[in-house]
Short mmCIF file of C-alpha atoms and ligand atoms in Angstrom, two decimals:
data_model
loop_
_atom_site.label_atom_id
_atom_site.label_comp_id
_atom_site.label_asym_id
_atom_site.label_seq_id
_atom_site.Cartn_x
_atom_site.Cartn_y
_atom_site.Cartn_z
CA UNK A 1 0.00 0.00 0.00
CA UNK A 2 2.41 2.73 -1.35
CA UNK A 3 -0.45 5.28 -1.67
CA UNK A 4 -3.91 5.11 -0.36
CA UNK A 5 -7.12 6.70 -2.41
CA UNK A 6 -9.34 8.53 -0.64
CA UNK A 7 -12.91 8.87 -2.32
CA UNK A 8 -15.12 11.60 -0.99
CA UNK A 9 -17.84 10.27 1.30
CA UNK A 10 -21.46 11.56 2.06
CA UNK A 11 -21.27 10.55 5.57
CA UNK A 12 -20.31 8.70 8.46
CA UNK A 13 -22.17 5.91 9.84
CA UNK A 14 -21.62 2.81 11.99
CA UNK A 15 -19.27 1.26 15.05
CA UNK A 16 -16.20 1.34 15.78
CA UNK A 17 -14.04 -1.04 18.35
CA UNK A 18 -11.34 1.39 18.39
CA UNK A 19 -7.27 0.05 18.67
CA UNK A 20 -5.53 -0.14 22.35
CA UNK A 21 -4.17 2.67 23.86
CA UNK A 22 -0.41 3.38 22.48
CA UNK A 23 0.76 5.41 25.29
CA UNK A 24 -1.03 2.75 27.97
CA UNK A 25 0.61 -0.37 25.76
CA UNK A 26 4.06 1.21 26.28
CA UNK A 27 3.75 1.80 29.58
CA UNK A 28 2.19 -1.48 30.91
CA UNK A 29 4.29 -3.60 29.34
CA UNK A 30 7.54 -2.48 30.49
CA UNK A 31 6.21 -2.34 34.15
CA UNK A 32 5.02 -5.89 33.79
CA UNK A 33 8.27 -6.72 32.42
CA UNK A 34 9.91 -5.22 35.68
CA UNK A 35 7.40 -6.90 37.80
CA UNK A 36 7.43 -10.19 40.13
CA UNK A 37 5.50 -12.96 38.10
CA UNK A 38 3.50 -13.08 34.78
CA UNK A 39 0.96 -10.35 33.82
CA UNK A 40 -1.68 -10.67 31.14
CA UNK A 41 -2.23 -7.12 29.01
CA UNK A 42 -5.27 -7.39 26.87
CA UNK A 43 -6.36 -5.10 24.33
CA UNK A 44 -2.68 -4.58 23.86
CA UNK A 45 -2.21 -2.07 20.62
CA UNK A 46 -1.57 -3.23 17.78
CA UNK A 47 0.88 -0.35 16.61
CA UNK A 48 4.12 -1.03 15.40
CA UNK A 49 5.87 1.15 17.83
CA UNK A 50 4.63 -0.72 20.44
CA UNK A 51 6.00 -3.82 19.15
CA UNK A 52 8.81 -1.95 19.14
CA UNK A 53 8.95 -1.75 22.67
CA UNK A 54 8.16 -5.50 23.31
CA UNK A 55 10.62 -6.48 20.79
CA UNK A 56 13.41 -4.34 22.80
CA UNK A 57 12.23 -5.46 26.44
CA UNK A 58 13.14 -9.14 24.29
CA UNK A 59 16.52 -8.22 23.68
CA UNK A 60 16.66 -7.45 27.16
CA UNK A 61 16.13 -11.20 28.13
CA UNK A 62 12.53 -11.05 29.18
CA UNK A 63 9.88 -13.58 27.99
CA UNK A 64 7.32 -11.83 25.84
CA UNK A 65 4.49 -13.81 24.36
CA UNK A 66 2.24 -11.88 22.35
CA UNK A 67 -0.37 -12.98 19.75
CA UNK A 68 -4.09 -12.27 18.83
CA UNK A 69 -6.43 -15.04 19.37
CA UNK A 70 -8.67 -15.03 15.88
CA UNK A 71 -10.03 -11.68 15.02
CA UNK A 72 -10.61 -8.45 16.80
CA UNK A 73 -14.15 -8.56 17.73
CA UNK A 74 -16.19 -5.09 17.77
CA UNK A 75 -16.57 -4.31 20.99
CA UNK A 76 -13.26 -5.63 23.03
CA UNK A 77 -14.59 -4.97 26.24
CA UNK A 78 -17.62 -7.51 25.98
CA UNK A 79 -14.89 -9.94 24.34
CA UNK A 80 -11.47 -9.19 25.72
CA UNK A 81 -10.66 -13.00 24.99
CA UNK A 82 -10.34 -11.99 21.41
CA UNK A 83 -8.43 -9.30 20.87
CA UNK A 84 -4.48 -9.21 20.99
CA UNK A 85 -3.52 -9.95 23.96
CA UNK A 86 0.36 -9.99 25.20
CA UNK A 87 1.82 -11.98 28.16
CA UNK A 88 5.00 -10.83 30.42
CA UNK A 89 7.07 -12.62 32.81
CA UNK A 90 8.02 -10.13 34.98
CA UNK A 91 12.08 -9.97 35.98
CA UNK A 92 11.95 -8.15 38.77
CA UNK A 93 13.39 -4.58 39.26
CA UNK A 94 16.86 -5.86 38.51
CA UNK A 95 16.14 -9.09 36.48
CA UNK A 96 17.27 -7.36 32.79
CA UNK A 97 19.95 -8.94 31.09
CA UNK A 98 22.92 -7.15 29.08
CA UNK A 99 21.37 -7.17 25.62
CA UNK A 100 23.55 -8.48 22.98
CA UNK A 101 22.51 -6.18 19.93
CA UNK A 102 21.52 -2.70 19.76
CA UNK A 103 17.49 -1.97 21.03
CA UNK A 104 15.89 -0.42 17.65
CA UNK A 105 12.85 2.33 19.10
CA UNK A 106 12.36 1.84 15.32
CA UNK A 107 10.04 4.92 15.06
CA UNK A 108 8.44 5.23 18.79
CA UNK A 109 9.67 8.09 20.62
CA UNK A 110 7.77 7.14 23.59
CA UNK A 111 10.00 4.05 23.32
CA UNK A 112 13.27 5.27 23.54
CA UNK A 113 12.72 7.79 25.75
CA UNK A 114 10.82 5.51 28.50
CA UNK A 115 13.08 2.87 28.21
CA UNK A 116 16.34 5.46 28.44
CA UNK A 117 14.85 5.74 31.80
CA UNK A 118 14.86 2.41 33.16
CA UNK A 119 18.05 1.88 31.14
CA UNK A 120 20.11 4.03 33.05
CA UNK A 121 19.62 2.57 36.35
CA UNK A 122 21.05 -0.97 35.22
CA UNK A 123 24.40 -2.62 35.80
CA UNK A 124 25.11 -3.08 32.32
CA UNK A 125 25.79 -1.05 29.15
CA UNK A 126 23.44 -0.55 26.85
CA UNK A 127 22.79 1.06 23.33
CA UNK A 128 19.20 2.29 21.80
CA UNK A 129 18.29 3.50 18.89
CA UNK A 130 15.44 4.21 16.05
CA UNK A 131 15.45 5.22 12.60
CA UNK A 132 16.03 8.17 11.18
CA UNK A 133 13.09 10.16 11.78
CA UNK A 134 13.53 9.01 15.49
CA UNK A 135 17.03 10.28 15.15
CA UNK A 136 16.41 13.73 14.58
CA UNK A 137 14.74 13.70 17.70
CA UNK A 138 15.39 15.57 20.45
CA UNK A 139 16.76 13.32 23.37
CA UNK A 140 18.96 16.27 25.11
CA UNK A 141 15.55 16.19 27.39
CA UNK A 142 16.03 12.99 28.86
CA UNK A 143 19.81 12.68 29.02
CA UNK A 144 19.74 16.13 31.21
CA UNK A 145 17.61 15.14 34.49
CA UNK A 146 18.98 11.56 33.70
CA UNK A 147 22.89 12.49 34.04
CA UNK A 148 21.65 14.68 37.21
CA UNK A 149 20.25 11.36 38.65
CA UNK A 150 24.19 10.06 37.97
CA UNK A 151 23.40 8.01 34.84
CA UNK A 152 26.06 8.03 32.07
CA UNK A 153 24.77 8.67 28.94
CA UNK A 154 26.80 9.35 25.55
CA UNK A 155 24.33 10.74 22.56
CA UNK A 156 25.20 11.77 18.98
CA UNK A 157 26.42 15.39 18.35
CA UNK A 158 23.46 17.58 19.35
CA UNK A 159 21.67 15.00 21.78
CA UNK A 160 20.29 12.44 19.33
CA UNK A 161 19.84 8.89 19.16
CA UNK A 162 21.80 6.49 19.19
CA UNK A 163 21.90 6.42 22.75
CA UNK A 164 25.22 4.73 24.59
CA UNK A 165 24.25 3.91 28.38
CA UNK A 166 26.65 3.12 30.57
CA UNK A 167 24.47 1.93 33.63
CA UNK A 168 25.13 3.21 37.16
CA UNK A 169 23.65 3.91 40.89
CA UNK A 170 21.10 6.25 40.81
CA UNK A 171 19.93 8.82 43.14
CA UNK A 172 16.62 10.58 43.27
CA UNK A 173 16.08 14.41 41.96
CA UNK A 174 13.32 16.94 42.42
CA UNK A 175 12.79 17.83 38.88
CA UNK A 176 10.85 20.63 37.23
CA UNK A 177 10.82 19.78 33.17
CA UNK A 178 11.61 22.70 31.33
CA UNK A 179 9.02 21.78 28.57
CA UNK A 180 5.64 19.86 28.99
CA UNK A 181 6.24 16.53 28.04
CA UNK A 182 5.03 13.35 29.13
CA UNK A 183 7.37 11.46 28.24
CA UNK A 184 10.23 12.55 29.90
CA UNK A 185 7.86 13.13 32.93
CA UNK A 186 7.94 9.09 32.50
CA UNK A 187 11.71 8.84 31.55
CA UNK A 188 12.41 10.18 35.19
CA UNK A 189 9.79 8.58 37.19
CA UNK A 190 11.29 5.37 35.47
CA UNK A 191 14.75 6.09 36.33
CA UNK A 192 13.23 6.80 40.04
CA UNK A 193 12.41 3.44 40.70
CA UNK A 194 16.34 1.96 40.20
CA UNK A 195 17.27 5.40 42.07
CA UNK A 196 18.27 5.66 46.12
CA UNK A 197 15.78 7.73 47.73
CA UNK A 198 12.61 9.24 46.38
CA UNK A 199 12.18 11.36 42.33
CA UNK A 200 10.16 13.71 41.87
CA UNK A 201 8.87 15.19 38.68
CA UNK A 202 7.29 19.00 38.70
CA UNK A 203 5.43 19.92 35.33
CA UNK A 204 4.53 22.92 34.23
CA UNK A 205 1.03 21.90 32.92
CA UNK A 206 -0.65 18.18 33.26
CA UNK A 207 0.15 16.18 31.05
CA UNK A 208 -1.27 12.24 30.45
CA UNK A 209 -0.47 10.58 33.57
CA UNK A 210 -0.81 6.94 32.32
CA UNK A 211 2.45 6.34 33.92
CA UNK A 212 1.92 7.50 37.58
CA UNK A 213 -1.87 5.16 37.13
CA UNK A 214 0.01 1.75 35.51
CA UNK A 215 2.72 2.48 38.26
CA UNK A 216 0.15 2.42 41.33
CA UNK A 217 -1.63 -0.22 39.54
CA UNK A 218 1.50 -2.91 39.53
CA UNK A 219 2.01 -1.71 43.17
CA UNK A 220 4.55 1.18 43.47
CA UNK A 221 4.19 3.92 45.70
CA UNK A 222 3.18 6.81 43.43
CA UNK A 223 2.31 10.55 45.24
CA UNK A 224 0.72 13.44 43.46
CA UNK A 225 0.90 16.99 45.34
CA UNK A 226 -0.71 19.63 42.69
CA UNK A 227 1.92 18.95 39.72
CA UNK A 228 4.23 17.04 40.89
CA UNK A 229 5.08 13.75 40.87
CA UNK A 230 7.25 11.72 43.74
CA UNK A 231 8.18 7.84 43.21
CA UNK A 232 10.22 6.16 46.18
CA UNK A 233 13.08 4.24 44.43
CA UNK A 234 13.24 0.30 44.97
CA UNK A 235 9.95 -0.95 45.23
CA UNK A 236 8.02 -4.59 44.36
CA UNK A 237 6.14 -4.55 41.04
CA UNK A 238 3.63 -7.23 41.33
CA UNK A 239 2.18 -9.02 37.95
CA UNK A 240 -1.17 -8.18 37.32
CA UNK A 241 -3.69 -8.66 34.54
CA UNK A 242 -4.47 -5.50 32.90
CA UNK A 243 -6.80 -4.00 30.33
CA UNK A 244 -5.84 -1.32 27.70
CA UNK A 245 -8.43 1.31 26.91
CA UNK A 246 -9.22 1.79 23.37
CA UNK A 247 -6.61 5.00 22.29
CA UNK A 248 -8.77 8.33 22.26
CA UNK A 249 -5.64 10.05 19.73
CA UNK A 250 -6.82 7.23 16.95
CA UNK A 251 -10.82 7.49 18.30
CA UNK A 252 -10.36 11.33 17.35
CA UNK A 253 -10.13 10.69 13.16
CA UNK A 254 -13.31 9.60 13.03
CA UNK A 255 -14.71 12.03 15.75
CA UNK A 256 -13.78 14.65 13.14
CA UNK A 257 -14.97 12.50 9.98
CA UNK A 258 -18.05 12.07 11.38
CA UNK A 259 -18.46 16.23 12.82
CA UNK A 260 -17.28 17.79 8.90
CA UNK A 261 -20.03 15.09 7.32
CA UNK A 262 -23.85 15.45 7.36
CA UNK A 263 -26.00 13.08 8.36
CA UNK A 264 -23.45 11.04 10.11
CA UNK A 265 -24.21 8.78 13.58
CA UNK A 266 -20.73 6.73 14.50
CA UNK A 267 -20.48 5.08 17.35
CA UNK A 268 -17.04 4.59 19.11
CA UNK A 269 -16.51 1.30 21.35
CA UNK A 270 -13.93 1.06 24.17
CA UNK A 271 -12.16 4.68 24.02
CA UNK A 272 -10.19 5.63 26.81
CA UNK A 273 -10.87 8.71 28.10
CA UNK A 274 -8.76 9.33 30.96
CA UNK A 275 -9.68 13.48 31.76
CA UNK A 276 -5.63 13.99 31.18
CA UNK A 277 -6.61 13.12 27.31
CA UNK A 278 -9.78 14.09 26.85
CA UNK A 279 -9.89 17.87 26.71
CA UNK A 280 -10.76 17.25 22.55
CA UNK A 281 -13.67 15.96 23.64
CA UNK A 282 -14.59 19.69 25.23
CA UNK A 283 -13.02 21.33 22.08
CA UNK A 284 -14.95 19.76 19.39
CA UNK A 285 -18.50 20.00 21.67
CA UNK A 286 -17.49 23.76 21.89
CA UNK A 287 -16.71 24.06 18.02
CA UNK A 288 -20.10 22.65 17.78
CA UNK A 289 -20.47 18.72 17.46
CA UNK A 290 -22.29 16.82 18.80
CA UNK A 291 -20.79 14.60 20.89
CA UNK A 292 -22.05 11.82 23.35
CA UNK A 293 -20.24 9.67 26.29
CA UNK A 294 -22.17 6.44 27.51
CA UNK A 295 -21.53 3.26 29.45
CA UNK A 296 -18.48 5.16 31.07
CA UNK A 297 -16.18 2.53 33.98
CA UNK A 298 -13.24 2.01 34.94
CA UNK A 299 -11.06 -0.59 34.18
CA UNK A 300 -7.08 -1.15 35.35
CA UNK A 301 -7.17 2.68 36.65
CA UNK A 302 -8.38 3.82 33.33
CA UNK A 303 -11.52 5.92 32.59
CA UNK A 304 -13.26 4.46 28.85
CA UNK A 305 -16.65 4.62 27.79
CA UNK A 306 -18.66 4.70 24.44
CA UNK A 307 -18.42 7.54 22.37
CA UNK A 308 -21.46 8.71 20.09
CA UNK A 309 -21.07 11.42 17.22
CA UNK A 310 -23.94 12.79 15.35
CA UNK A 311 -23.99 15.90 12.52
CA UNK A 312 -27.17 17.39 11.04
CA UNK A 313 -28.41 17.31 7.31
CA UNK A 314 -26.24 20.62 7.24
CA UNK A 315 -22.92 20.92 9.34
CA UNK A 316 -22.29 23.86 11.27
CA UNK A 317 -18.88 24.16 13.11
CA UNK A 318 -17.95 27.07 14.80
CA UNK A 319 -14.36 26.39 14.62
CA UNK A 320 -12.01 28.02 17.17
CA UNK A 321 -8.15 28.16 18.83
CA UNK A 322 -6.31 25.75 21.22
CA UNK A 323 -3.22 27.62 22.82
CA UNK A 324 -1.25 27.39 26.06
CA UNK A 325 -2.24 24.66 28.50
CA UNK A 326 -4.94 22.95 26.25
CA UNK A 327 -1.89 22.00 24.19
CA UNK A 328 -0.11 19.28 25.99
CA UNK A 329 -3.66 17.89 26.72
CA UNK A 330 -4.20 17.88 22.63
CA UNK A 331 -0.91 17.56 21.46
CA UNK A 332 -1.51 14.06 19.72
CA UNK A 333 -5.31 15.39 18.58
CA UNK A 334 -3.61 18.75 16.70
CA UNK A 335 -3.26 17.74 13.22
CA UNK A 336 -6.80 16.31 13.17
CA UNK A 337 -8.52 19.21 14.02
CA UNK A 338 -6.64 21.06 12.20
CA UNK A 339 -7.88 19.02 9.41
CA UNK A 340 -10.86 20.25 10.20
CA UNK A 341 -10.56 24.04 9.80
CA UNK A 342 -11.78 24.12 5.86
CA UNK A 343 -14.80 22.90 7.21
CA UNK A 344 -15.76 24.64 9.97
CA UNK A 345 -17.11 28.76 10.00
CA UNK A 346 -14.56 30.64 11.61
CA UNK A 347 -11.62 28.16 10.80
CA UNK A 348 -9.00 26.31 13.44
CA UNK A 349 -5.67 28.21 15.11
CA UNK A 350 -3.44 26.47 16.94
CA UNK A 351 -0.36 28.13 19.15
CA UNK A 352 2.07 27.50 21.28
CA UNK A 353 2.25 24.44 19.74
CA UNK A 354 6.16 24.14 18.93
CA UNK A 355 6.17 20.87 19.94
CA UNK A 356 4.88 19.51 16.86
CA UNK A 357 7.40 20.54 15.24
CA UNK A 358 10.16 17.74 16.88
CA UNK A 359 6.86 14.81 16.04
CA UNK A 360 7.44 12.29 14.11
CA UNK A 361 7.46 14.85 11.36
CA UNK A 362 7.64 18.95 11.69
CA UNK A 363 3.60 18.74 12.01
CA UNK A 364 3.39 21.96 11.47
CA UNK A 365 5.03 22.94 7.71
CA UNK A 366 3.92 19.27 6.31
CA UNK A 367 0.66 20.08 7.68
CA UNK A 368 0.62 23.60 5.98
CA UNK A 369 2.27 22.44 2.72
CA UNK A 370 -0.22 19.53 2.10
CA UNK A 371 -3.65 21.11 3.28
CA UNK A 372 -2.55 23.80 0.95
CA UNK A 373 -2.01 21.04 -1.85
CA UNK A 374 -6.09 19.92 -1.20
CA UNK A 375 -7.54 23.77 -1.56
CA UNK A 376 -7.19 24.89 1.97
CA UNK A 377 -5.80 28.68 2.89
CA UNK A 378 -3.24 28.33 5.93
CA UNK A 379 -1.22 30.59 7.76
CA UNK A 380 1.36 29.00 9.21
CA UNK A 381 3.01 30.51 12.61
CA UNK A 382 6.67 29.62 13.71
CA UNK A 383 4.49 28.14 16.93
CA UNK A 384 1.16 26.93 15.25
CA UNK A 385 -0.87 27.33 12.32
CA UNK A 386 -4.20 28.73 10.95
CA UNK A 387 -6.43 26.97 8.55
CA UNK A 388 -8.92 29.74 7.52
CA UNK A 389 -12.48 28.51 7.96
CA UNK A 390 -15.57 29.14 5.02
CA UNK A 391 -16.32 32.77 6.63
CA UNK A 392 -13.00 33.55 4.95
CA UNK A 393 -12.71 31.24 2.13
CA UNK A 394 -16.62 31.84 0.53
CA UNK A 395 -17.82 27.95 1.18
CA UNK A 396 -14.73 27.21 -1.50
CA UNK A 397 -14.18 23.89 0.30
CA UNK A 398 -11.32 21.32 -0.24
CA UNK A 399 -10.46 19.96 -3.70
CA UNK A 400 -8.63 16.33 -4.13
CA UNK A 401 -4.66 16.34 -4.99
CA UNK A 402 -2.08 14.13 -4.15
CA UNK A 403 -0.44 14.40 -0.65
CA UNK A 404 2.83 13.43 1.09
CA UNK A 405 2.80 12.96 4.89
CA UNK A 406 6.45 12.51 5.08
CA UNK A 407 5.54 9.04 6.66
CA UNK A 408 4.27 10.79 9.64
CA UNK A 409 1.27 8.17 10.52
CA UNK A 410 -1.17 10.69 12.36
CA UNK A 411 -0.45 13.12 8.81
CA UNK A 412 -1.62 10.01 6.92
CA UNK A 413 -4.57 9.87 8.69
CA UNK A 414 -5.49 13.79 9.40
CA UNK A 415 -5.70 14.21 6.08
CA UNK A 416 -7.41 11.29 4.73
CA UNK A 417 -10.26 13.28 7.15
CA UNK A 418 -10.12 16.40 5.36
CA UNK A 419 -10.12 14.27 1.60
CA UNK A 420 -13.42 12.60 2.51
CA UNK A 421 -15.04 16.07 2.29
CA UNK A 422 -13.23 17.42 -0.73
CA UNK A 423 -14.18 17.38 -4.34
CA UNK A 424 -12.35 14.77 -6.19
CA UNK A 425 -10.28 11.56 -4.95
CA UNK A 426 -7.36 12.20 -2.78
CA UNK A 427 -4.37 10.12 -3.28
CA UNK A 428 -1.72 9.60 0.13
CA UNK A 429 1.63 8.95 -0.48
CA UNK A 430 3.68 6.60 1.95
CA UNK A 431 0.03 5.47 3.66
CA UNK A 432 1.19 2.14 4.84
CA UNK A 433 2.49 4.70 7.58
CA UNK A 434 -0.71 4.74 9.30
CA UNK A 435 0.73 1.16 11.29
CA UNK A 436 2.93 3.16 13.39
CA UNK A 437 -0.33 3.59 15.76
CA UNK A 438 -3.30 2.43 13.40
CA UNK A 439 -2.83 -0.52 11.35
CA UNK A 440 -6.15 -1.27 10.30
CA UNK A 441 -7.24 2.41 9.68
CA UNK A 442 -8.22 2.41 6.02
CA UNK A 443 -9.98 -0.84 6.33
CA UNK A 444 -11.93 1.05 9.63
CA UNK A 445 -12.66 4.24 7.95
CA UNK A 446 -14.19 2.78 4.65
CA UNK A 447 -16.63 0.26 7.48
CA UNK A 448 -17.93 3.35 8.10
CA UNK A 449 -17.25 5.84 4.79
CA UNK A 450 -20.95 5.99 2.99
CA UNK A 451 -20.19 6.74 -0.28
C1 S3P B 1 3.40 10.44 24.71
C2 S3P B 1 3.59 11.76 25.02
C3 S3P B 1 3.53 12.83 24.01
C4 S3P B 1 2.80 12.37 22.77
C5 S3P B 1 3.28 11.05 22.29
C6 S3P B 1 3.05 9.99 23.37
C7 S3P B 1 3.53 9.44 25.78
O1 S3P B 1 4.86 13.18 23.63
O2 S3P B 1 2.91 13.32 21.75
O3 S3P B 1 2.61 10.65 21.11
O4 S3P B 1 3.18 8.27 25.55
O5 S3P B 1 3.99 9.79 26.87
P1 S3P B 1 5.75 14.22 24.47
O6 S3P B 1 6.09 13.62 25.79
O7 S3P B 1 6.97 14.44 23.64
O8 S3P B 1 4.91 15.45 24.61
#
């Protein structure tokens, strides 16, 4: 699948058993991996980068059995015994072994930079890296609080991967991140468990806390004052059998297919919607959709629920801006709502969003350069961009071209939204990118694409 077509559809209708969680997938299995005993994670995402990460805790000696017992049913939660499920003995807190090649993070930032963490604490050298969009990464972020913790950590010139790790004793810091990101909130918090003494983790705004819930969940002591974060170093993982929410950052493609589309009714099965995450949820209800949450619970110390979206027989968005702290809580939701903008009145502005800039691609300028390429007028900001809405652009609307997401898998997929509304078929260069989070995401959308 070199390039993907993308008819334009009339609406959205139908269910959806959205994907596991990526971030939660990550997370879960390397704490069952440092756990006492076997745990069982089901719903277990089915993205490449995090097979990534269970291919690298392999190289790292630990017994990873992971498989997907016939075919993922539609709703997971009513049928968890079919969906892929992945199996962990634990190791203990000090049961990794020396790996004997180099750990490949392939394309999955969160990878590296969570299992820099826990690398850095071990008795043995190690080496991690990804591929070249990974390595143009910034990593300076984790190596800093790391090195203060007394890990030894040699980067490429200008802090990227690959990443040499010399392990050694930790002790615990009282950090304040310079920039919002969860992931290096998790690097440290990681490192904190192999450290002497308690880590703490300040951050500037919230960001998705996944890690200090799976931490408290497999049994570590995990306490939250306002922002920050404290972990006491050495303490007993237990195995347990976990469930991964459906991931709300995949969910929100077809929240926005079905908003820019009349007449559509979707219905979303199994989305997490932990309230660290769901702030799109409050965006796209204030833009004007019309969105419904049912059959909410809690399961492994994740919120989920059903998700219901609805549009009329004529669509009217207000449109709007996401800036400051509403960023961090969107940051993985940006580029489809900005997907949105041609369709919406006033159009979509997002700032202080540099951020997207060091994603898996600059999400800004591909962003700009390929909406541009299907019609749309965009302003793009050296922290953000502006795609103008049809107060500005007459009702023009989007026409079909061909577009290049630079293999950037949430690109792919943002703007396979904003073809189904566009005159003309849309033709996505690189698709088969979408299986860095979303393998199955063509196949998904055209289950519920009426054409
Ligand atoms: C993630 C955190 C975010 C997000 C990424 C997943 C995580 O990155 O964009 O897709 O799992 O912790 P940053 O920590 O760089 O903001």
């Amino acid at each position: 699948m070199a390039q993907q077509v993308i008819a334009p559809a009339r609406s959205i209708s139908g269910g959806i058993a959205i994907p596991g969680d990526k971030s939660i997938s990550h997370r879960l299995a390397i704490f069952a991996s440092l756990a006492e005993g076997p745990s069982e994670i089901r719903n277990y995402s089915p993205a490449a980068d995090c097979r990534s990460t269970l291919e690298c805790l392999r190289r790292l000696g630990v017994a990873v059995q992971s498989g997907e017992k016939g075919r993922r049913r539609k709703d997971p939660a009513q049928d968890p015994g079919n969906t892929p499920r992945v199996e962990i003995q634990g190791t203990g807190l000090h049961g990794w072994r020396k790996p004997r090649r180099t750990l490949d993070a392939e394309n999955s930032g969160t990878s590296i930079r969570l299992l820099t963490g826990a690398l850095a604490g071990q008795s043995f050298p190690s080496k991690i890296t990804g591929d070249a969009s990974l390595r143009g990464r910034p990593m300076g972020r984790v190596i800093e609080p790391l090195t203060q913790m007394g890990a030894h950590i040699h980067a490429h010139e200008g802090g990227f991967a690959p990443l040499e790790i010399t392990g050694a004793p930790l002790h615990g810091i009282d950090y304040t991140l310079p920039v919002a990101s969860a992931q290096v909130k998790s690097a440290v918090l990681l490192a904190g468990l192999f450290a002497e003494g308690a880590t703490a983790v300040t951050e500037p705004v919230r960001t998705r806390d996944h890690t200090e819930i799976a931490l408290a969940e497999f049994g570590a002591s995990v306490r939250r004052t306002g922002n920050r974060i404290e972990v006491a170093g050495g303490p007993r993982l237990e195995g347990r059998q976990m469930i991964v929410p459906g991931d709300l950052s995949s969910a929100v493609f077809f929240m926005a297919a079905a908003s820019i589309l009349p007449d559509s009714k979707l219905r979303l099965l199994g989305v997490g919607l932990n309230p660290s995450r769901s702030a799109v949820l409050d965006f796209l209800v204030q833009m004007g959709a019309s969105i419904r949450v049912t059959e909410l619970a809690v399961e492994s110390g994740e919120l989920g629920g059903v998700v219901e979206v609805t549009s009329g027989r004529t669509v009217a968005l207000r449109g709007g801006k996401i800036a400051g702290a509403d960023v961090p809580r969107m940051i993985d939701e940006l580029p489809a709502l900005a997907a949105m903008g041609t369709y919406t009145e006033q159009g979509v502005e997002i700032r202080d969003a540099r951020e997207l800039r060091v994603k898996e691609s600059d999400r800004i300028a591909v962003l700009a350069e390929n909406l541009r390429r299907l019609g749309a007028s965009v302003e793009e900001f050296e922290d953000g961009l502006r795609v103008a809405g049809r107060a500005e652009t007459h009702g023009a609307g989007l026409r079909g071209a061909e577009v290049d997401p630079r293999g950037d898998h949430r690109l792919a997929m943002a703007l396979a939204v904003a073809a189904l509304g566009a005159r003309g078929e849309t033709r996505i260069r690189g698709a088969e990118c979408v299986a860095v989070s979303y393998p199955s995401f063509f196949q998904d959308l055209n289950s519920v694409a009426q054409r």
